[in-house]
Coordinates of C-alpha atoms and ligand atoms in Angstrom, one line a residue:
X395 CA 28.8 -5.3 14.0
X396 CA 31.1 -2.6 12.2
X397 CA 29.4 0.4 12.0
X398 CA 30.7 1.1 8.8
X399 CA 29.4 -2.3 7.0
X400 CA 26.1 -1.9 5.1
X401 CA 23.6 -3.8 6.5
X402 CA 20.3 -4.9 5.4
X403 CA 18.0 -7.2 7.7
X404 CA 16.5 -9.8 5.7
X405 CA 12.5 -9.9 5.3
X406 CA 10.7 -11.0 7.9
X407 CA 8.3 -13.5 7.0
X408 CA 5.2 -14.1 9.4
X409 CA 3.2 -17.3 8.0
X410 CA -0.2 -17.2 9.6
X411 CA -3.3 -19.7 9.1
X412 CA -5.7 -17.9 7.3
X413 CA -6.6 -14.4 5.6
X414 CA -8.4 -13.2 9.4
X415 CA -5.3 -13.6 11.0
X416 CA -3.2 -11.9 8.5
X417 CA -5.7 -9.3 9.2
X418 CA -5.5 -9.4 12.3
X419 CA -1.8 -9.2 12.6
X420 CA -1.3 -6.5 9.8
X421 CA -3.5 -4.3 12.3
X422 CA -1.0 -5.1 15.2
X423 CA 1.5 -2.8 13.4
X424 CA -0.9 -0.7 12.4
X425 CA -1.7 -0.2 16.2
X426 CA 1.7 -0.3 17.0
X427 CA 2.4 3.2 15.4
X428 CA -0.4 4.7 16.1
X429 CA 0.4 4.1 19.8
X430 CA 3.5 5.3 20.1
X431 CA 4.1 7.8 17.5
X432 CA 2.9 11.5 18.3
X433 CA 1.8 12.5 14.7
X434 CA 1.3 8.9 12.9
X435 CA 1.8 8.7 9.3
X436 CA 0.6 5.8 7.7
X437 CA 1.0 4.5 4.2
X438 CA -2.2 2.7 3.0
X439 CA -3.4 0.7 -0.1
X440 CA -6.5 -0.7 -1.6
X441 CA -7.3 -3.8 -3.3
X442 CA -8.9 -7.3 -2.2
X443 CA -6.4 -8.1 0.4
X444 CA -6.9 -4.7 2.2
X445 CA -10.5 -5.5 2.0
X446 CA -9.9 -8.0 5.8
X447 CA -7.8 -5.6 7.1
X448 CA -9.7 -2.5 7.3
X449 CA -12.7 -4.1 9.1
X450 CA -10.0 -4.9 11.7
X451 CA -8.8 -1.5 12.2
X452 CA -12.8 -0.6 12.5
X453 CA -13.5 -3.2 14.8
X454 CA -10.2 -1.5 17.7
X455 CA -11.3 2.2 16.7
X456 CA -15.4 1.1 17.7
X457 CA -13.6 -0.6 20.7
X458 CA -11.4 2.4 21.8
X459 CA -8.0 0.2 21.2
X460 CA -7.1 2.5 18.5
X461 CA -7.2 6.5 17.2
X462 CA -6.6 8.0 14.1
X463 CA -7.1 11.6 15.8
X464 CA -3.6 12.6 15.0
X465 CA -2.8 10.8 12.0
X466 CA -1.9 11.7 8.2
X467 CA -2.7 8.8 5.9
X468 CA -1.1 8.8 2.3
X469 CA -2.4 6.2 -0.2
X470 CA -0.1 4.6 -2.5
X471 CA -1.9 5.4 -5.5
X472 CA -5.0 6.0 -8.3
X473 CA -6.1 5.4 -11.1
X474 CA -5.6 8.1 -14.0
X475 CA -8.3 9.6 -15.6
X476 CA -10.8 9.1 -12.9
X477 CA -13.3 11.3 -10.4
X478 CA -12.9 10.9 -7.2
X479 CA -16.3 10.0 -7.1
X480 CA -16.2 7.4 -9.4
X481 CA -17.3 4.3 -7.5
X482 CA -14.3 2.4 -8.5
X483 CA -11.6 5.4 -7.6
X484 CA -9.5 4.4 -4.9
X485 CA -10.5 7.6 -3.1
X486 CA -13.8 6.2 -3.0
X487 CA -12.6 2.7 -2.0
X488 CA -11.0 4.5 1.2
X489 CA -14.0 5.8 2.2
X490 CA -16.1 2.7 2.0
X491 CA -13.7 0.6 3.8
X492 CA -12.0 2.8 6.3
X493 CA -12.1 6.6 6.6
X494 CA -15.7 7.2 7.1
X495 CA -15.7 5.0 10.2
X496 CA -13.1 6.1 12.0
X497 CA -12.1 9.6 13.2
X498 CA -10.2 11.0 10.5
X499 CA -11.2 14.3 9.2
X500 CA -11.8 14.4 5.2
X501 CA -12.7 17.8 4.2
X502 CA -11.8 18.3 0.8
X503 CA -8.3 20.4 0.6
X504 CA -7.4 20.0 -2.9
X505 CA -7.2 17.1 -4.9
X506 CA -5.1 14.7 -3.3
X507 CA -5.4 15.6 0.1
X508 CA -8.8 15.5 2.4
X509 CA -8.3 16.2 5.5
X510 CA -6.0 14.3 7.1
X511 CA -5.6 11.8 4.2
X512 CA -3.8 11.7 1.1
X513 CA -5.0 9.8 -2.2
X514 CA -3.0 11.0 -5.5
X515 CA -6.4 12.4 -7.3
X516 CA -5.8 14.3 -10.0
X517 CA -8.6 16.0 -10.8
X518 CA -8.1 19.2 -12.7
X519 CA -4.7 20.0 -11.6
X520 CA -1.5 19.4 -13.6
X521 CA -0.7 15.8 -13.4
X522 CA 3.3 16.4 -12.8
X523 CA 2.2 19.1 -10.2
X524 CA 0.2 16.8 -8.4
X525 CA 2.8 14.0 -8.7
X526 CA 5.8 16.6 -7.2
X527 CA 2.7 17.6 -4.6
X528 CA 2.6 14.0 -3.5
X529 CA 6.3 13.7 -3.0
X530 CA 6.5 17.1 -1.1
X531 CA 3.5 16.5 1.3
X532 CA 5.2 12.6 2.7
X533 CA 8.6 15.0 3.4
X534 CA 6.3 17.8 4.8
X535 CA 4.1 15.1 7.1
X536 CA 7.7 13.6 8.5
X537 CA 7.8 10.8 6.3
X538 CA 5.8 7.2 6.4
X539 CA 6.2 5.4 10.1
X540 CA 4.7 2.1 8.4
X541 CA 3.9 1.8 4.7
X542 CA 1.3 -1.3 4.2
X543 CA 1.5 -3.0 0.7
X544 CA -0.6 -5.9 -1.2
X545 CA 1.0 -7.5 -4.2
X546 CA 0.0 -8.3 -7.7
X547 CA 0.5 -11.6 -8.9
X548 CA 3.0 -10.3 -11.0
X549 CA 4.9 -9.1 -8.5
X550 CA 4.1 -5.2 -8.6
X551 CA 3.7 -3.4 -5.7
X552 CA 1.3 -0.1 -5.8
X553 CA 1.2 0.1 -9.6
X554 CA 5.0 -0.2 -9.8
X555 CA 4.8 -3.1 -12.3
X556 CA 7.4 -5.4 -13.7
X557 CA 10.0 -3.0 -15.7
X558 CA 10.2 -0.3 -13.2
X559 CA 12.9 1.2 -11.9
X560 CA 14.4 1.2 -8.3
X561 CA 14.4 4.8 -8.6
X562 CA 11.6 5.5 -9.3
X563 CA 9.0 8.1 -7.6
X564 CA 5.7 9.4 -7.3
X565 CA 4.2 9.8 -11.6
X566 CA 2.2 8.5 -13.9
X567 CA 2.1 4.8 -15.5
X568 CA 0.5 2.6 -17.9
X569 CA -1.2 -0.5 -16.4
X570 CA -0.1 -3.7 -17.2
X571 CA -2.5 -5.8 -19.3
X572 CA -2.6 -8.5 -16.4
X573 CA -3.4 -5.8 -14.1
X574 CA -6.0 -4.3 -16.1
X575 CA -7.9 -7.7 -16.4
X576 CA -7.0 -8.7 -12.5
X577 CA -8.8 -5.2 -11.6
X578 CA -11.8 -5.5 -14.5
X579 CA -13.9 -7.2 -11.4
X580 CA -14.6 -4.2 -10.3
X581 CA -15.4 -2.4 -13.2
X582 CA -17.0 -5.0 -15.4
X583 CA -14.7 -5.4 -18.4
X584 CA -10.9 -4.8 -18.5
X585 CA -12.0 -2.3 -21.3
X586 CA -13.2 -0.4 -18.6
X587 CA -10.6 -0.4 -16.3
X588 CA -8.7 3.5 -16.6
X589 CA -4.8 2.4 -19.3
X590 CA -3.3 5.2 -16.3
X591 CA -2.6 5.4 -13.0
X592 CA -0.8 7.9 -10.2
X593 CA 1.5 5.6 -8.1
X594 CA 4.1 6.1 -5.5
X595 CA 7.3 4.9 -6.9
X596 CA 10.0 2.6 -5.3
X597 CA 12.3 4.7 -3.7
X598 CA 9.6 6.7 -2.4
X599 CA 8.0 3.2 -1.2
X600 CA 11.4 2.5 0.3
X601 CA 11.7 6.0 2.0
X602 CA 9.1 4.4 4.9
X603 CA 10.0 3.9 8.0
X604 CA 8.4 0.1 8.2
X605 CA 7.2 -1.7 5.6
X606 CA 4.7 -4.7 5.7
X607 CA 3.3 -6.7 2.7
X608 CA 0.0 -8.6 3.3
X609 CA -0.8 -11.4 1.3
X610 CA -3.4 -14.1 0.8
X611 CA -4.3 -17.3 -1.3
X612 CA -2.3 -19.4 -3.6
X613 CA -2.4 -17.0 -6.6
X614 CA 0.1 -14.8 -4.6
X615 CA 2.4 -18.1 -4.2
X616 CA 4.6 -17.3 -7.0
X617 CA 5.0 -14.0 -6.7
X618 CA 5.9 -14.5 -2.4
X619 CA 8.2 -16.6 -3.6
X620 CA 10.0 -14.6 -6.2
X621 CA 9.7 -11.3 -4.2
X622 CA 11.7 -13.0 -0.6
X623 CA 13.8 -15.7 -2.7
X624 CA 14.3 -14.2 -6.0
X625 CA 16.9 -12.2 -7.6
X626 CA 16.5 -8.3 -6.7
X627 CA 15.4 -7.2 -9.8
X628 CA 12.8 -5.4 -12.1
X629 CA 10.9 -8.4 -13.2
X630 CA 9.3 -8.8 -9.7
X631 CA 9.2 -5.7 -8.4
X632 CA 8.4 -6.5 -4.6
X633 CA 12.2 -7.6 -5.2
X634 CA 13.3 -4.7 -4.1
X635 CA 12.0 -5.3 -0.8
X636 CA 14.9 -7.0 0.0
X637 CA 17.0 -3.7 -0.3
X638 CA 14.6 -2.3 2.9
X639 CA 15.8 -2.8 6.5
X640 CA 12.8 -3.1 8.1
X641 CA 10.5 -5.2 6.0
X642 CA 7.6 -8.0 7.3
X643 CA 5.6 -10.1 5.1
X644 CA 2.5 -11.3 6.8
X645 CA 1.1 -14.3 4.5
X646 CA -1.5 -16.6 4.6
X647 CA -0.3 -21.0 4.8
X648 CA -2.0 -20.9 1.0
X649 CA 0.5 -17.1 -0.2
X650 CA 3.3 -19.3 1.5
X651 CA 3.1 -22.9 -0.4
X652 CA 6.1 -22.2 -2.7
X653 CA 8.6 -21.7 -0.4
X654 CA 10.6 -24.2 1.6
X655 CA 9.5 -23.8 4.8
X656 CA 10.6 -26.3 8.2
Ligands
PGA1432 P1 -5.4 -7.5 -4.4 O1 -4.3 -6.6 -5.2 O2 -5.2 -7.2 -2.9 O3 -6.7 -7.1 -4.9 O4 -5.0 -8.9 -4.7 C1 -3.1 -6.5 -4.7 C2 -2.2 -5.7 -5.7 O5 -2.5 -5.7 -6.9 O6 -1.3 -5.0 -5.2

């Protein structure tokens, strides 16, 4: 190939039977980098979905397959207002699913970093500070070696919803109504879910290294389809995906039913 011709790899699109083996396989990368790479930065994310995988990484660091000694993990975002110890805050959620098994060290620096992991909390501290903190401490760490994503049924990725920019970067946004009532599960009512959030924005998303998008069940159908097939555009912000050079999507047969597959 010409050197000087812009290339961009198409996604790669792993179609697995079930939500255990997307697990399962969204861990292989996981383990991949932190293998090989000397200071591992991962990107993580909350949510349902990341609910299989982070048994799985528990399950290789209990069976001394994998280490977490030497890596900096940056979340992709939070909700805004919200304590880090509020059950619901996805600081929280990291702890109960992943960092309190595995050897990461968490004691409290300031409010988005513990230890060697990074969730945008705001806490006191000036949210545009904290944003600019965020953006500063991904350069600092070497940038992300693999960023892992879910993605909302309307097609956002972190809270990056439908409308957003390519440009965008670490700040604050307003949920989207869907998203509000797709998250009130956890907090009861929609009413209760925080109108805010702190969220990485695209181009910092697409500043990683290695990106892979998990998803599972047929309520992510449309959006896996509009996010690999679809036009690159705002209205399905996974879109942008396709502007990434080194992207996997590791779906579920039920994630995969809308596309045309041999
Ligand atoms: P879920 O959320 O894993 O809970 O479906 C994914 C997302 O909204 O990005």
């Amino acid at each position: 190939m010409n050197n000087q011709t812009p290339h961009v790899e198409p996604i790669r699109l792993v179609v697995v039977p079930d939500v255990l083996s997307m697990a399962a396989r969204g861990a292989d990368e996981i383990e991949v980098v932190l293998k090989d790479a000397a200071q591992p930065v991962l990107g993580l994310a909350t949510g349902g979905t990341m609910e299989h995988l982070y048994p799985e990484l528990i399950r290789r660091f209990q069976a001394g397959k994998i280490s977490f000694r030497n890596a900096t993990t940056f979340n992709l975002d939070e909700y805004y207002p919200i304590e880090a110890t509020h059950p619901q805050s996805y600081r929280c959620f990291m702890g109960e699913k992943l960092f309190n098994y595995v050897d990461l060290t968490l004691t409290p620096v300031e409010g988005a970093r513990w230890g060697q992991t990074f969730v945008p909390n705001v806490g006191g501290e000036h949210v545009g500070a904290v944003c600019l903190g965020y953006e500063q401490a991904i350069i600092k760490a070497g940038g992300i070696d693999v960023q892992i994503l879910g993605i909302g049924k309307n097609g956002h990725i972190a809270f990056n919803e439908p409308g957003t920019s390519p440009w965008s970067r670490t700040r604050i946004v307003k949920l989207a109504e869907n998203t509000r009532e797709a998250n009130a599960r956890y907090f009861g009512s929609s009413a209760d879910v925080p109108e805010f959030a702190v969220t990485m924005g695209i181009s910092t998303i697409l500043e990683a290294d290695k990106i892979v998008l998990l998803a599972s069940g047929e309520g992510k159908a449309a959006a896996i389809k509009r996010a690999l097939t679809g036009p690159v555009s705002a209205d399905c912000p996974a879109s942008y995906l396709q502007l990434h050079p080194n992207v996997t999507f590791i779906v579920d047969r039920a994630a995969a039913r809308d596309l045309a597959l041999p």
